[in-house]
XYZ file of C-alpha atoms in Angstrom:
237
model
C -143.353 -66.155 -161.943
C -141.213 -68.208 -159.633
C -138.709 -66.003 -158.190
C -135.677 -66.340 -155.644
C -134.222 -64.506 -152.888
C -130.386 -63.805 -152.588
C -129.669 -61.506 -150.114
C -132.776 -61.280 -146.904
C -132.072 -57.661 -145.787
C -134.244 -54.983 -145.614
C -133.927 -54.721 -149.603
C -134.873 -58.179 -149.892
C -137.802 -58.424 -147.775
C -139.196 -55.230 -149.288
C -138.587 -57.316 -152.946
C -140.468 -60.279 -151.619
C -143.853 -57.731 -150.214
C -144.109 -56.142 -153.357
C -143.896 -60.239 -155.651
C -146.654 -61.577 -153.459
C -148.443 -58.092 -154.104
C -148.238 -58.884 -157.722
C -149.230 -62.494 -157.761
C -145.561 -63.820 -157.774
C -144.115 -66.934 -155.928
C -140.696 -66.930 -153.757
C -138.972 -70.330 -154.896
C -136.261 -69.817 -152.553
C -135.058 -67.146 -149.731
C -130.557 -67.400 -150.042
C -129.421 -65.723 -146.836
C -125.966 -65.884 -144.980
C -127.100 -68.183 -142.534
C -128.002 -70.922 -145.744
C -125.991 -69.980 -148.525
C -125.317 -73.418 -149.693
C -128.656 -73.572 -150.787
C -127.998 -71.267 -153.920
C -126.876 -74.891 -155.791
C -130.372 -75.606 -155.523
C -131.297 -72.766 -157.748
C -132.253 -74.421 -161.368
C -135.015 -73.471 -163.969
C -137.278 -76.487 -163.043
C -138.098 -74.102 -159.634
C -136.927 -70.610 -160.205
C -137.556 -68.499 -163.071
C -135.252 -65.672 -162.219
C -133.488 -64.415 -159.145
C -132.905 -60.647 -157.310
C -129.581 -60.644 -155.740
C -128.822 -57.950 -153.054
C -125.919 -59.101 -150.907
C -122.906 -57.849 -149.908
C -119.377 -56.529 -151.696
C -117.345 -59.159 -150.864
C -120.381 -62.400 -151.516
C -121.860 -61.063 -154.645
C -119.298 -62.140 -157.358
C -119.366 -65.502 -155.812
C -123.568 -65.637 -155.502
C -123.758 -64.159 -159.007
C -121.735 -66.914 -160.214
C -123.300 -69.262 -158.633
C -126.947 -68.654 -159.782
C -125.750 -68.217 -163.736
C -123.883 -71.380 -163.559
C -127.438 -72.944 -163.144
C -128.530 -71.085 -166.018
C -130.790 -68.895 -163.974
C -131.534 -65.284 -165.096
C -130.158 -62.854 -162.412
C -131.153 -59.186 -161.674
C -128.213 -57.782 -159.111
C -128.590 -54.884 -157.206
C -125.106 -55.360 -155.344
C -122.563 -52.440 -155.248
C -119.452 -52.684 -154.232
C -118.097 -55.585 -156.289
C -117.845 -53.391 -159.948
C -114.350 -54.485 -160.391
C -115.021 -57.663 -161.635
C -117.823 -56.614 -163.853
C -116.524 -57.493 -167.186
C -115.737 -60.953 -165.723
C -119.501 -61.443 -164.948
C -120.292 -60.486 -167.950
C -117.854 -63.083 -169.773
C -118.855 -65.824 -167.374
C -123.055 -65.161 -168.152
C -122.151 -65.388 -172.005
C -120.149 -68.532 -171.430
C -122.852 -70.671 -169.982
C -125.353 -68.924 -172.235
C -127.457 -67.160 -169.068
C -128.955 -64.193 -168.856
C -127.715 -60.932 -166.237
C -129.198 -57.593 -165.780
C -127.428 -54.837 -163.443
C -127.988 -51.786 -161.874
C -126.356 -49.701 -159.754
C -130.083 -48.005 -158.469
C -133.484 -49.423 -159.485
C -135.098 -46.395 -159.080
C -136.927 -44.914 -161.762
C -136.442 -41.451 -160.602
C -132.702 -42.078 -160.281
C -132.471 -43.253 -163.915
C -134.016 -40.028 -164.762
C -131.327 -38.762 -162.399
C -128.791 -40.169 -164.529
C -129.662 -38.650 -167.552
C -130.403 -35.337 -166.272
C -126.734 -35.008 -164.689
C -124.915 -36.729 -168.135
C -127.077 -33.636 -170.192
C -126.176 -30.711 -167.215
C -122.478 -32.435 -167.954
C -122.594 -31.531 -170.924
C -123.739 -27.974 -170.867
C -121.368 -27.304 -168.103
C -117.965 -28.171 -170.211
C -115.894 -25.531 -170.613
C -117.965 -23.077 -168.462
C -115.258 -22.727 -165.889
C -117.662 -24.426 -163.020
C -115.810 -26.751 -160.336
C -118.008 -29.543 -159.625
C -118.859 -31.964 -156.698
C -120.977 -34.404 -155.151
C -121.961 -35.891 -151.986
C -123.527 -38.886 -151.126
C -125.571 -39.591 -147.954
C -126.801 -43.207 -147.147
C -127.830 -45.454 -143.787
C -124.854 -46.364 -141.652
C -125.899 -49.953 -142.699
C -124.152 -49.423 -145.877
C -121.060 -51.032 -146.430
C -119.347 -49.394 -149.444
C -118.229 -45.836 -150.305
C -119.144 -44.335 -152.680
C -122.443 -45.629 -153.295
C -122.591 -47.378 -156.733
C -125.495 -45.071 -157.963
C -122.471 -42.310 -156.818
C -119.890 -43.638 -158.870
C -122.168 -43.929 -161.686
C -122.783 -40.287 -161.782
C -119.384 -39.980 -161.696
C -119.031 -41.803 -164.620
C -121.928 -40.186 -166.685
C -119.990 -36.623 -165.365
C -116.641 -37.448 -166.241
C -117.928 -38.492 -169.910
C -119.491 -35.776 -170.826
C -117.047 -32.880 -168.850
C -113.528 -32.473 -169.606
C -112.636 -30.944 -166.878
C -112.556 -34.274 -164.497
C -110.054 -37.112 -165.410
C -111.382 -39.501 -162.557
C -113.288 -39.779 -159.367
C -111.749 -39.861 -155.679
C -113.384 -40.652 -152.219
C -112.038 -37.711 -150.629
C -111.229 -34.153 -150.563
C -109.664 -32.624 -153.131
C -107.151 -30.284 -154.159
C -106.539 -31.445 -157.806
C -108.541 -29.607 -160.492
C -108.814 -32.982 -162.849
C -110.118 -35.292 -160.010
C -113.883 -34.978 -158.670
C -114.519 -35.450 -155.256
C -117.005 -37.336 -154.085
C -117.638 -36.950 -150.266
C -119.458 -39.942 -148.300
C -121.676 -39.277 -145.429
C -123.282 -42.476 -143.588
C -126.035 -41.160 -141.145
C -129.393 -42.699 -140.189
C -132.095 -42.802 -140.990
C -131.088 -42.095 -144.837
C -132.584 -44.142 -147.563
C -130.024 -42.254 -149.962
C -129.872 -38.602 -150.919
C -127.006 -37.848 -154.182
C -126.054 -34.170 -154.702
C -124.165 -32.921 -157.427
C -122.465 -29.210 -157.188
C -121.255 -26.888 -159.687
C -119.661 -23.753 -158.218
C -118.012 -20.900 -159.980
C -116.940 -17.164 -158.043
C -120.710 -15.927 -159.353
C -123.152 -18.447 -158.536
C -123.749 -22.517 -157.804
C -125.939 -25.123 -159.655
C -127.000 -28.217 -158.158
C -129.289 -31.274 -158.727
C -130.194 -33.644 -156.243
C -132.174 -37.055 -155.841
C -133.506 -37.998 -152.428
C -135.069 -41.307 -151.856
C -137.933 -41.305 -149.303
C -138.117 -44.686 -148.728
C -136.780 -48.149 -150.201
C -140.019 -48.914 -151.564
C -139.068 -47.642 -155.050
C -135.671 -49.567 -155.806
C -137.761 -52.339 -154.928
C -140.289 -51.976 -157.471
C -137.702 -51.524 -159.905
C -135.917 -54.602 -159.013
C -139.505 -56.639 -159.290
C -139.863 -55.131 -162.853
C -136.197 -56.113 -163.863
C -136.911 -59.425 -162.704
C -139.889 -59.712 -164.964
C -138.479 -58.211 -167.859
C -135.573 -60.919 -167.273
C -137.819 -64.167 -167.254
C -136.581 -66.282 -170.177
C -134.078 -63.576 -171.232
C -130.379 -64.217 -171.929
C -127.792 -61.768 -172.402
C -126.551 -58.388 -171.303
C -129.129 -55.881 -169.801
C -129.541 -52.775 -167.774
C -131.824 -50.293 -166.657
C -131.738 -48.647 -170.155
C -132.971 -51.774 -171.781
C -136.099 -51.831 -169.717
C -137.031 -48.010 -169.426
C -135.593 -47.049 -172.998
C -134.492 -43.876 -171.701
């Protein structure tokens, strides 16, 4: 599999040890200081790219790979706002997009384990939480893999309304509190506390090494595909 680079951090250079580990090719490495080389992106050399870049670049690199009809798996956070839009544009020239807010397989068992403690917590008169710690390297707050616990809380809880990057006084709004300290690969913490006792769960990532690998099996799962897909679609949780 011919695979390209967009985005040469520390996330993408882990991506490109673990392809050449598995026999894959890197058709082309898309960093800041040669991003006009994304038009060059087509099937005839790339059979699907991993995009990690930053907030305010990744609409725009997205874009700019699926308008070449090149399958892309994102990892960007940040840029969620204009998600639907993505979505639209990928159908409209037929391409193919997978996105996840955490490649981890361990998170995406995370997920799932905080919608179902959600659920048994509604209506148990528990005030819940969370707290994210990442890398100071981070750009955005809350993580995404943060605000989609949120989201997997706030569906399956009536007691929260929405999410807020802050303290919080108001009973309907979770808080979700943002710490950015190194060295911190990413550690998410959800609380719930009543006046007898407190429940949490927690994920803490070691080591970058396993968004990575989930990234390199999105990307294979991706060659050839079109459509809509997500982390669901390729563990079947």
């Amino acid at each position: 599999m011919k695979v390209g680079l967009v985005g040469y951090g520390k996330m993408g250079q882990a991506i490109e040890k673990i392809l050449i580990a598995k026999g894959h090719s890197i058709s082309k490495i898309i960093n800041i200081d040669n991003i006009d080389g994304i038009k060059a992106i087509n099937p005839e050399n790339t059979d699907v790219v991993i995009e990690f870049t930053a907030p305010e670049s990744a609409l725009h690199n997205i874009k700019a790979v699926l308008t070449n009809k090149v399958p892309v798996v994102s990892g960007s956070t940040g840029w969620l706002d204009h998600y639907s839009e993505v979505v639209d544009f990928c159908n409209q020239q037929g391409a193919g997009f997978f996105y996840a807010s955490n490649y981890s397989l361990g998170v995406n068992i995370f997920f799932k384990l905080n919608e179902q403690l959600a659920k048994m917590m509604n209506g148990q008169n528990y005030e819940s939480s969370m707290i994210e710690i990442h890398h100071t390297q981070k750009l955005d707050a809350p993580s995404g893999t943060a605000i989609t616990l949120a989201e997997g809380l706030i569906a399956n809880n009536d007691s929260k309304t929405k999410w807020v990057n802050k303290n919080s006084n108001n009973p309907e709004e979770l808080e979700i509190i943002s710490e950015r300290v190194d060295p911190a690969p990413g550690t998410h913490e959800i609380t719930y506390s009543s006046v007898v006792d407190t429940i949490k769960i927690s994920h803490e990532a070691h080591s970058r090494e396993g968004f990575a690998q989930g990234a390199v099996l999105a990307a294979e799962f991706m060659a050839g595909k079109k459509g809509i897909y997500s982390m669901d679609d390729l563990l079947q949780l």
